[in-house]
mmCIF file of C-alpha atoms and ligand atoms in Angstrom:
data_model
loop_
_atom_site.group_PDB
_atom_site.id
_atom_site.type_symbol
_atom_site.label_atom_id
_atom_site.label_comp_id
_atom_site.label_asym_id
_atom_site.label_seq_id
_atom_site.Cartn_x
_atom_site.Cartn_y
_atom_site.Cartn_z
ATOM 1 C CA MET A 8 0.000 0.000 0.000
ATOM 2 C CA ASN A 9 1.123 3.562 -0.745
ATOM 3 C CA GLN A 10 2.516 5.189 2.422
ATOM 4 C CA LYS A 11 1.011 8.619 3.044
ATOM 5 C CA PHE A 12 1.999 10.536 6.174
ATOM 6 C CA LEU A 13 0.295 13.184 8.277
ATOM 7 C CA VAL A 14 2.784 14.759 10.695
ATOM 8 C CA ILE A 15 1.435 16.783 13.635
ATOM 9 C CA GLY A 16 4.002 19.076 15.281
ATOM 10 C CA ALA A 17 5.769 19.131 11.906
ATOM 11 C CA PHE A 18 7.827 22.266 12.603
ATOM 12 C CA GLY A 19 9.259 21.389 16.024
ATOM 13 C CA GLN A 20 12.706 19.960 16.779
ATOM 14 C CA ILE A 21 12.185 16.490 15.297
ATOM 15 C CA GLY A 22 9.617 17.463 12.649
ATOM 16 C CA SER A 23 11.876 20.113 11.101
ATOM 17 C CA GLU A 24 14.241 17.325 9.986
ATOM 18 C CA LEU A 25 11.895 14.359 9.767
ATOM 19 C CA VAL A 26 9.452 16.057 7.366
ATOM 20 C CA PRO A 27 12.052 16.953 4.671
ATOM 21 C CA THR A 28 13.506 13.423 4.937
ATOM 22 C CA LEU A 29 10.057 11.843 4.533
ATOM 23 C CA GLN A 30 9.478 14.133 1.519
ATOM 24 C CA LYS A 31 12.798 12.985 0.042
ATOM 25 C CA TYR A 32 12.085 9.259 0.531
ATOM 26 C CA PHE A 33 8.349 9.148 -0.186
ATOM 27 C CA GLY A 34 7.627 12.240 -2.334
ATOM 28 C CA LYS A 35 6.298 15.672 -1.327
ATOM 29 C CA GLU A 36 2.782 14.685 -2.347
ATOM 30 C CA ASN A 37 2.803 11.952 0.324
ATOM 31 C CA VAL A 38 3.642 14.101 3.352
ATOM 32 C CA VAL A 39 1.159 16.473 5.000
ATOM 33 C CA ALA A 40 2.848 18.796 7.516
ATOM 34 C CA VAL A 41 0.519 20.035 10.261
ATOM 35 C CA GLY A 42 1.688 22.918 12.425
ATOM 36 C CA HIS A 43 0.145 24.977 15.159
ATOM 37 C CA SER A 44 1.989 28.126 16.172
ATOM 38 C CA HIS A 45 5.190 28.366 14.081
ATOM 39 C CA ILE A 46 4.466 27.530 10.446
ATOM 40 C CA PRO A 47 7.384 28.717 8.282
ATOM 41 C CA LYS A 48 6.254 30.914 5.359
ATOM 42 C CA ASN A 49 8.702 29.341 2.902
ATOM 43 C CA PHE A 50 7.776 25.677 3.606
ATOM 44 C CA ASP A 51 7.927 23.639 0.388
ATOM 45 C CA GLY A 52 5.209 20.991 0.550
ATOM 46 C CA ILE A 53 1.663 20.326 1.759
ATOM 47 C CA VAL A 54 0.989 22.324 4.907
ATOM 48 C CA GLU A 55 -2.095 22.657 7.135
ATOM 49 C CA LYS A 56 -2.898 24.261 10.480
ATOM 50 C CA GLY A 57 -4.014 22.025 13.340
ATOM 51 C CA SER A 58 -3.190 20.751 16.810
ATOM 52 C CA VAL A 59 -3.420 17.467 18.735
ATOM 53 C CA LEU A 60 -5.986 19.197 20.921
ATOM 54 C CA GLU A 61 -8.286 19.671 17.887
ATOM 55 C CA PRO A 62 -9.122 16.055 16.973
ATOM 56 C CA LYS A 63 -11.940 17.025 14.588
ATOM 57 C CA THR A 64 -9.539 19.124 12.489
ATOM 58 C CA ILE A 65 -7.004 16.271 12.416
ATOM 59 C CA ALA A 66 -9.662 13.707 11.437
ATOM 60 C CA LYS A 67 -10.835 15.983 8.592
ATOM 61 C CA LEU A 68 -7.275 16.384 7.307
ATOM 62 C CA ILE A 69 -6.789 12.616 7.311
ATOM 63 C CA ASP A 70 -9.942 12.213 5.226
ATOM 64 C CA LYS A 71 -8.972 15.093 2.931
ATOM 65 C CA TYR A 72 -5.506 13.712 2.097
ATOM 66 C CA LYS A 73 -6.285 9.993 2.621
ATOM 67 C CA THR A 74 -3.211 9.514 4.820
ATOM 68 C CA ASN A 75 -2.580 6.123 6.412
ATOM 69 C CA ILE A 76 0.311 6.930 8.803
ATOM 70 C CA LEU A 77 -0.160 9.423 11.631
ATOM 71 C CA ILE A 78 2.980 10.839 13.264
ATOM 72 C CA ASN A 79 2.251 12.821 16.410
ATOM 73 C CA LEU A 80 5.336 14.837 17.405
ATOM 74 C CA ALA A 81 3.516 17.486 19.455
ATOM 75 C CA SER A 82 5.175 17.602 22.872
ATOM 76 C CA PHE A 83 6.272 19.841 25.740
ATOM 77 C CA LEU A 84 9.894 19.012 26.721
ATOM 78 C CA SER A 85 11.042 18.448 30.314
ATOM 79 C CA VAL A 86 11.724 21.954 31.624
ATOM 80 C CA LYS A 87 8.609 23.436 29.993
ATOM 81 C CA SER A 88 6.555 20.560 31.449
ATOM 82 C CA GLU A 89 7.840 21.274 34.990
ATOM 83 C CA ASN A 90 6.872 24.930 34.568
ATOM 84 C CA ASP A 91 3.451 24.130 33.091
ATOM 85 C CA PRO A 92 2.372 20.637 34.224
ATOM 86 C CA GLU A 93 -1.237 21.163 33.124
ATOM 87 C CA GLY A 94 -0.165 22.152 29.585
ATOM 88 C CA ALA A 95 2.144 19.117 29.450
ATOM 89 C CA PHE A 96 -0.659 16.802 30.536
ATOM 90 C CA GLN A 97 -2.962 18.216 27.858
ATOM 91 C CA THR A 98 -0.535 18.199 24.932
ATOM 92 C CA ASN A 99 1.584 15.143 25.757
ATOM 93 C CA LEU A 100 -1.097 12.805 27.063
ATOM 94 C CA LEU A 101 -4.564 13.966 26.009
ATOM 95 C CA GLY A 102 -3.099 14.924 22.622
ATOM 96 C CA LEU A 103 -1.761 11.376 22.270
ATOM 97 C CA LYS A 104 -5.130 9.888 23.273
ATOM 98 C CA ASN A 105 -6.836 12.033 20.621
ATOM 99 C CA THR A 106 -4.508 10.708 17.928
ATOM 100 C CA LEU A 107 -4.847 7.089 19.103
ATOM 101 C CA ASP A 108 -8.645 7.392 18.976
ATOM 102 C CA ILE A 109 -8.466 8.712 15.395
ATOM 103 C CA ALA A 110 -6.059 5.891 14.460
ATOM 104 C CA LYS A 111 -8.399 3.300 15.974
ATOM 105 C CA GLU A 112 -11.382 4.680 14.078
ATOM 106 C CA LYS A 113 -9.597 5.094 10.732
ATOM 107 C CA ASN A 114 -7.216 2.120 10.956
ATOM 108 C CA LEU A 115 -3.988 4.150 10.778
ATOM 109 C CA LYS A 116 -0.431 3.280 11.715
ATOM 110 C CA VAL A 117 0.883 5.655 14.444
ATOM 111 C CA PHE A 118 4.307 6.914 15.489
ATOM 112 C CA TRP A 119 4.706 8.780 18.788
ATOM 113 C CA PRO A 120 7.940 9.918 20.477
ATOM 114 C CA SER A 121 8.763 8.866 24.029
ATOM 115 C CA SER A 122 11.952 9.824 25.868
ATOM 116 C CA ILE A 123 14.664 8.632 28.256
ATOM 117 C CA ALA A 124 12.685 10.823 30.686
ATOM 118 C CA VAL A 125 10.442 7.827 31.409
ATOM 119 C CA PHE A 126 13.225 6.573 33.676
ATOM 120 C CA GLY A 127 13.511 7.884 37.226
ATOM 121 C CA PRO A 128 15.804 7.851 40.254
ATOM 122 C CA THR A 129 15.027 4.178 41.050
ATOM 123 C CA THR A 130 16.064 2.995 37.543
ATOM 124 C CA PRO A 131 19.565 1.474 37.088
ATOM 125 C CA LYS A 132 21.646 4.399 35.755
ATOM 126 C CA ASN A 133 24.208 2.689 33.531
ATOM 127 C CA GLN A 134 23.240 0.831 30.357
ATOM 128 C CA THR A 135 19.609 1.165 31.431
ATOM 129 C CA PRO A 136 17.792 -1.928 30.106
ATOM 130 C CA GLN A 137 14.657 -1.967 27.951
ATOM 131 C CA GLU A 138 12.660 -3.626 30.737
ATOM 132 C CA THR A 139 13.439 -2.180 34.157
ATOM 133 C CA ILE A 140 12.022 -0.166 37.073
ATOM 134 C CA ILE A 141 10.258 2.833 35.520
ATOM 135 C CA GLU A 142 9.136 5.413 38.096
ATOM 136 C CA PRO A 143 9.585 8.902 36.574
ATOM 137 C CA THR A 144 9.457 11.858 38.973
ATOM 138 C CA THR A 145 8.992 14.685 36.424
ATOM 139 C CA MET A 146 5.718 15.709 34.769
ATOM 140 C CA TYR A 147 7.337 15.160 31.362
ATOM 141 C CA GLY A 148 8.423 11.638 32.356
ATOM 142 C CA VAL A 149 5.004 10.865 33.839
ATOM 143 C CA THR A 150 3.226 11.903 30.604
ATOM 144 C CA LYS A 151 5.701 9.925 28.487
ATOM 145 C CA ARG A 152 5.426 6.749 30.601
ATOM 146 C CA ALA A 153 1.633 6.971 30.786
ATOM 147 C CA GLY A 154 1.643 7.604 27.015
ATOM 148 C CA GLU A 155 3.757 4.494 26.388
ATOM 149 C CA LEU A 156 1.292 2.378 28.352
ATOM 150 C CA LEU A 157 -1.617 3.955 26.480
ATOM 151 C CA CYS A 158 0.044 3.067 23.151
ATOM 152 C CA GLN A 159 0.477 -0.527 24.303
ATOM 153 C CA TYR A 160 -3.147 -0.630 25.499
ATOM 154 C CA TYR A 161 -4.499 0.527 22.114
ATOM 155 C CA PHE A 162 -2.348 -2.124 20.424
ATOM 156 C CA LEU A 163 -3.425 -4.948 22.748
ATOM 157 C CA LYS A 164 -7.112 -4.038 22.913
ATOM 158 C CA TRP A 165 -7.798 -2.765 19.374
ATOM 159 C CA GLY A 166 -4.757 -3.768 17.331
ATOM 160 C CA VAL A 167 -3.695 -0.167 16.620
ATOM 161 C CA ASP A 168 -0.247 -0.497 14.993
ATOM 162 C CA VAL A 169 1.530 2.048 17.161
ATOM 163 C CA ARG A 170 5.311 2.387 17.271
ATOM 164 C CA SER A 171 7.517 4.491 19.507
ATOM 165 C CA ILE A 172 11.117 5.352 20.415
ATOM 166 C CA ARG A 173 12.562 6.646 23.712
ATOM 167 C CA TYR A 174 14.741 9.409 22.290
ATOM 168 C CA PRO A 175 17.842 10.555 24.159
ATOM 169 C CA GLY A 176 18.849 14.259 24.031
ATOM 170 C CA LEU A 177 18.817 15.239 20.343
ATOM 171 C CA LEU A 178 21.442 17.492 18.793
ATOM 172 C CA ASP A 179 20.432 19.451 15.700
ATOM 173 C CA TYR A 180 21.482 22.797 14.283
ATOM 174 C CA LYS A 181 18.290 23.666 12.380
ATOM 175 C CA THR A 182 15.975 24.564 15.278
ATOM 176 C CA PRO A 183 16.894 26.949 18.123
ATOM 177 C CA PRO A 184 17.493 25.434 21.591
ATOM 178 C CA SER A 185 14.334 25.119 23.715
ATOM 179 C CA ALA A 186 13.102 24.252 27.212
ATOM 180 C CA GLY A 187 14.610 20.784 27.675
ATOM 181 C CA THR A 188 17.215 19.420 30.094
ATOM 182 C CA THR A 189 19.558 18.152 27.358
ATOM 183 C CA GLU A 190 19.197 21.435 25.423
ATOM 184 C CA TYR A 191 22.238 22.849 27.237
ATOM 185 C CA ALA A 192 24.206 20.823 24.691
ATOM 186 C CA LYS A 193 22.755 23.058 21.935
ATOM 187 C CA TYR A 194 22.964 26.376 23.836
ATOM 188 C CA ILE A 195 26.683 25.767 24.437
ATOM 189 C CA PHE A 196 27.371 26.167 20.691
ATOM 190 C CA TYR A 197 25.385 29.406 20.285
ATOM 191 C CA GLU A 198 26.899 31.030 23.401
ATOM 192 C CA GLY A 199 30.368 29.603 22.800
ATOM 193 C CA ILE A 200 30.551 30.878 19.205
ATOM 194 C CA LYS A 201 29.204 34.337 20.202
ATOM 195 C CA ASN A 202 31.022 34.881 23.525
ATOM 196 C CA ASN A 203 33.702 32.185 23.855
ATOM 197 C CA SER A 204 32.040 31.196 27.132
ATOM 198 C CA TYR A 205 28.910 29.459 28.416
ATOM 199 C CA ASP A 206 27.136 29.417 31.784
ATOM 200 C CA CYS A 207 26.140 25.772 32.149
ATOM 201 C CA PRO A 208 23.064 24.898 34.275
ATOM 202 C CA LEU A 209 24.391 21.377 35.005
ATOM 203 C CA LYS A 210 27.331 20.088 37.048
ATOM 204 C CA GLU A 211 30.439 19.215 35.050
ATOM 205 C CA ASP A 212 30.110 15.450 35.517
ATOM 206 C CA THR A 213 26.385 15.068 34.675
ATOM 207 C CA MET A 214 26.384 12.293 32.053
ATOM 208 C CA LEU A 215 23.358 12.124 29.746
ATOM 209 C CA PRO A 216 22.543 9.981 26.684
ATOM 210 C CA MET A 217 22.569 11.997 23.418
ATOM 211 C CA MET A 218 22.286 11.513 19.635
ATOM 212 C CA TYR A 219 22.746 13.452 16.410
ATOM 213 C CA MET A 220 19.406 14.302 14.785
ATOM 214 C CA GLU A 221 20.146 12.561 11.481
ATOM 215 C CA ASP A 222 20.482 9.248 13.345
ATOM 216 C CA ALA A 223 17.216 9.919 15.211
ATOM 217 C CA VAL A 224 15.403 10.650 11.929
ATOM 218 C CA GLU A 225 16.758 7.490 10.263
ATOM 219 C CA ALA A 226 15.719 5.410 13.302
ATOM 220 C CA THR A 227 12.246 6.923 13.149
ATOM 221 C CA ILE A 228 11.789 6.058 9.480
ATOM 222 C CA GLN A 229 13.260 2.602 10.086
ATOM 223 C CA ILE A 230 10.809 1.751 12.881
ATOM 224 C CA ILE A 231 7.819 3.204 10.993
ATOM 225 C CA THR A 232 8.578 1.180 7.866
ATOM 226 C CA ALA A 233 9.658 -2.055 9.628
ATOM 227 C CA GLN A 234 7.479 -5.129 9.065
ATOM 228 C CA LYS A 235 4.811 -5.410 11.749
ATOM 229 C CA GLU A 236 6.162 -8.781 12.976
ATOM 230 C CA LYS A 237 9.505 -7.131 13.855
ATOM 231 C CA ILE A 238 7.930 -4.755 16.371
ATOM 232 C CA ASN A 239 7.879 -6.674 19.642
ATOM 233 C CA VAL A 240 7.813 -3.706 22.001
ATOM 234 C CA ARG A 241 4.546 -1.745 21.924
ATOM 235 C CA THR A 242 5.405 0.640 24.760
ATOM 236 C CA SER A 243 8.577 2.267 23.370
ATOM 237 C CA TYR A 244 12.073 1.187 22.306
ATOM 238 C CA ASN A 245 15.278 2.309 24.044
ATOM 239 C CA LEU A 246 17.587 4.058 21.545
ATOM 240 C CA ALA A 247 21.195 5.162 22.076
ATOM 241 C CA ALA A 248 24.244 6.601 20.334
ATOM 242 C CA PHE A 249 26.682 8.104 22.914
ATOM 243 C CA SER A 250 26.729 9.854 26.304
ATOM 244 C CA PHE A 251 28.683 12.884 27.495
ATOM 245 C CA SER A 252 28.922 15.356 30.375
ATOM 246 C CA PRO A 253 29.224 19.182 30.220
ATOM 247 C CA LYS A 254 32.965 18.818 30.905
ATOM 248 C CA MET A 255 33.368 16.430 27.971
ATOM 249 C CA ILE A 256 31.484 18.617 25.471
ATOM 250 C CA ALA A 257 33.405 21.710 26.653
ATOM 251 C CA GLU A 258 36.722 19.888 26.051
ATOM 252 C CA GLU A 259 35.590 18.809 22.577
ATOM 253 C CA LEU A 260 34.442 22.344 21.715
ATOM 254 C CA LYS A 261 37.879 23.696 22.658
ATOM 255 C CA LYS A 262 39.247 21.916 19.573
ATOM 256 C CA TYR A 263 37.326 24.513 17.513
ATOM 257 C CA LEU A 264 37.324 27.414 20.006
ATOM 258 C CA PRO A 265 40.668 27.233 21.873
ATOM 259 C CA LYS A 266 39.709 30.140 24.177
ATOM 260 C CA PHE A 267 36.318 28.677 25.121
ATOM 261 C CA LYS A 268 35.496 28.651 28.851
ATOM 262 C CA ILE A 269 32.610 26.883 30.583
ATOM 263 C CA ASN A 270 31.278 28.269 33.893
ATOM 264 C CA TYR A 271 29.090 26.112 36.090
ATOM 265 C CA LYS A 272 26.019 28.070 37.257
ATOM 266 C CA ILE A 273 23.859 25.228 38.464
ATOM 267 C CA ASP A 274 20.100 25.518 37.984
ATOM 268 C CA PRO A 275 18.670 23.282 40.755
ATOM 269 C CA GLN A 276 15.492 22.489 38.788
ATOM 270 C CA ILE A 277 17.373 21.341 35.672
ATOM 271 C CA GLN A 278 20.031 19.507 37.709
ATOM 272 C CA LYS A 279 17.314 17.601 39.591
ATOM 273 C CA ILE A 280 15.711 16.463 36.332
ATOM 274 C CA ALA A 281 19.082 15.396 34.885
ATOM 275 C CA ASP A 282 19.991 13.533 38.092
ATOM 276 C CA SER A 283 16.836 11.443 37.769
ATOM 277 C CA TRP A 284 17.720 10.265 34.235
ATOM 278 C CA PRO A 285 20.121 7.499 33.085
ATOM 279 C CA ASN A 286 23.802 7.997 32.228
ATOM 280 C CA SER A 287 23.632 5.545 29.337
ATOM 281 C CA ILE A 288 21.084 3.325 27.598
ATOM 282 C CA ASP A 289 21.058 -0.308 26.443
ATOM 283 C CA ASP A 290 19.333 -0.310 23.043
ATOM 284 C CA SER A 291 20.067 -3.925 22.070
ATOM 285 C CA LYS A 292 16.337 -4.682 21.620
ATOM 286 C CA ALA A 293 15.963 -2.018 18.869
ATOM 287 C CA LYS A 294 19.134 -3.392 17.229
ATOM 288 C CA GLU A 295 17.849 -6.980 17.362
ATOM 289 C CA ASP A 296 14.236 -6.311 16.369
ATOM 290 C CA TRP A 297 14.484 -3.819 13.505
ATOM 291 C CA GLY A 298 18.197 -3.462 12.804
ATOM 292 C CA TRP A 299 18.885 -0.035 14.354
ATOM 293 C CA GLN A 300 22.530 1.113 14.200
ATOM 294 C CA PRO A 301 23.762 4.693 14.889
ATOM 295 C CA LYS A 302 26.151 6.264 12.350
ATOM 296 C CA PHE A 303 27.320 9.446 14.073
ATOM 297 C CA SER A 304 29.925 9.462 16.872
ATOM 298 C CA PHE A 305 30.188 12.101 19.617
ATOM 299 C CA GLU A 306 33.208 13.729 17.906
ATOM 300 C CA LYS A 307 31.563 13.818 14.460
ATOM 301 C CA THR A 308 28.348 15.259 15.918
ATOM 302 C CA ILE A 309 30.223 18.088 17.637
ATOM 303 C CA GLU A 310 32.130 18.830 14.410
ATOM 304 C CA ILE A 311 28.882 19.056 12.374
ATOM 305 C CA MET A 312 27.063 21.099 15.036
ATOM 306 C CA PHE A 313 29.933 23.584 15.373
ATOM 307 C CA LYS A 314 30.385 24.110 11.629
ATOM 308 C CA ASN A 315 26.691 24.592 10.905
ATOM 309 C CA ILE A 316 25.779 26.761 13.904
ATOM 310 C CA LYS A 317 28.817 28.962 13.158
ATOM 311 C CA GLU A 318 27.659 29.421 9.577
ATOM 312 C CA LYS A 319 24.114 30.137 10.754
ATOM 313 C CA ILE A 320 24.862 32.821 13.345
ATOM 314 C CA GLN A 321 27.933 34.572 11.961
HETATM 315 C C1 LIG B 12 14.499 17.067 27.220
HETATM 316 O O1 LIG B 12 15.636 17.333 27.637
HETATM 317 O O2 LIG B 12 13.472 17.429 27.795
HETATM 318 C C2 LIG B 12 14.378 16.225 25.963
HETATM 319 C C3 LIG B 12 14.357 14.755 26.236
HETATM 320 C C4 LIG B 12 15.556 14.041 26.695
HETATM 321 O O3 LIG B 12 13.349 14.135 26.057
HETATM 322 N N1 LIG B 12 15.439 16.550 25.068
#
């Protein structure tokens, strides 16, 4: 069957790179980008206005374009969710339920992003397994874990073919940094290139799992297009590339900015969130089930980020 995608949250961090890649692989006529607040004027492709909190609009768009794959990327990240727990609950969880209900009614395949934020302080920190203690203590983590269980429920009860990935911190140069815990690793480039220094909200040894966006986009397309029989996890798959701390990224950045200096100005709220998350992730299940393999190393990612952000802001 022809694969036709409707992407909600198409102009956010993941959508800004996933949508052009879907257009490249499947044709512009097969990708409908749905945005809410920030729709770029120069977007080249099918674009519509709508939100996960407007299910009737989304259902109409699916009928209009006859799409059979629904990708719901609309999400508050961790820091924004702590500052607005009600908004996070609405968008991350009720928004997901709206899309699952539409998928159930119209027999659509669904992709929805989860996060390493599902893990909490009681989870084993190193090489965190796929199946483990999962007791998140942030609103973001609570919505993501509840969302994972909701996805699995819709699969078990109604056979909705829903697929999901627990993304680590994602590094991209196309979208500006936003209100997430791992976003310090994007801010550091903008501040470092402008001022040769950066005030870091995390302690120097705070290790967090991270990934270059191109790998995340390839993984997303791989899981969406994998044969149904290969998807054995219907909550969400662990995914990993590398981990680093603020001290490690600062050292790497000094290769390009020899005078760069990092200052540690700890933000207790962000530090607390980071301390509740894993240092590293075991993603062997994604590798076994649908052949996931990252391509970009830590060093290569920093090189690409530096070059492109420099070009963008100078
Ligand atoms: C965040 O920091 O909130 C996100 C995430 C790890 O899900 N980047």
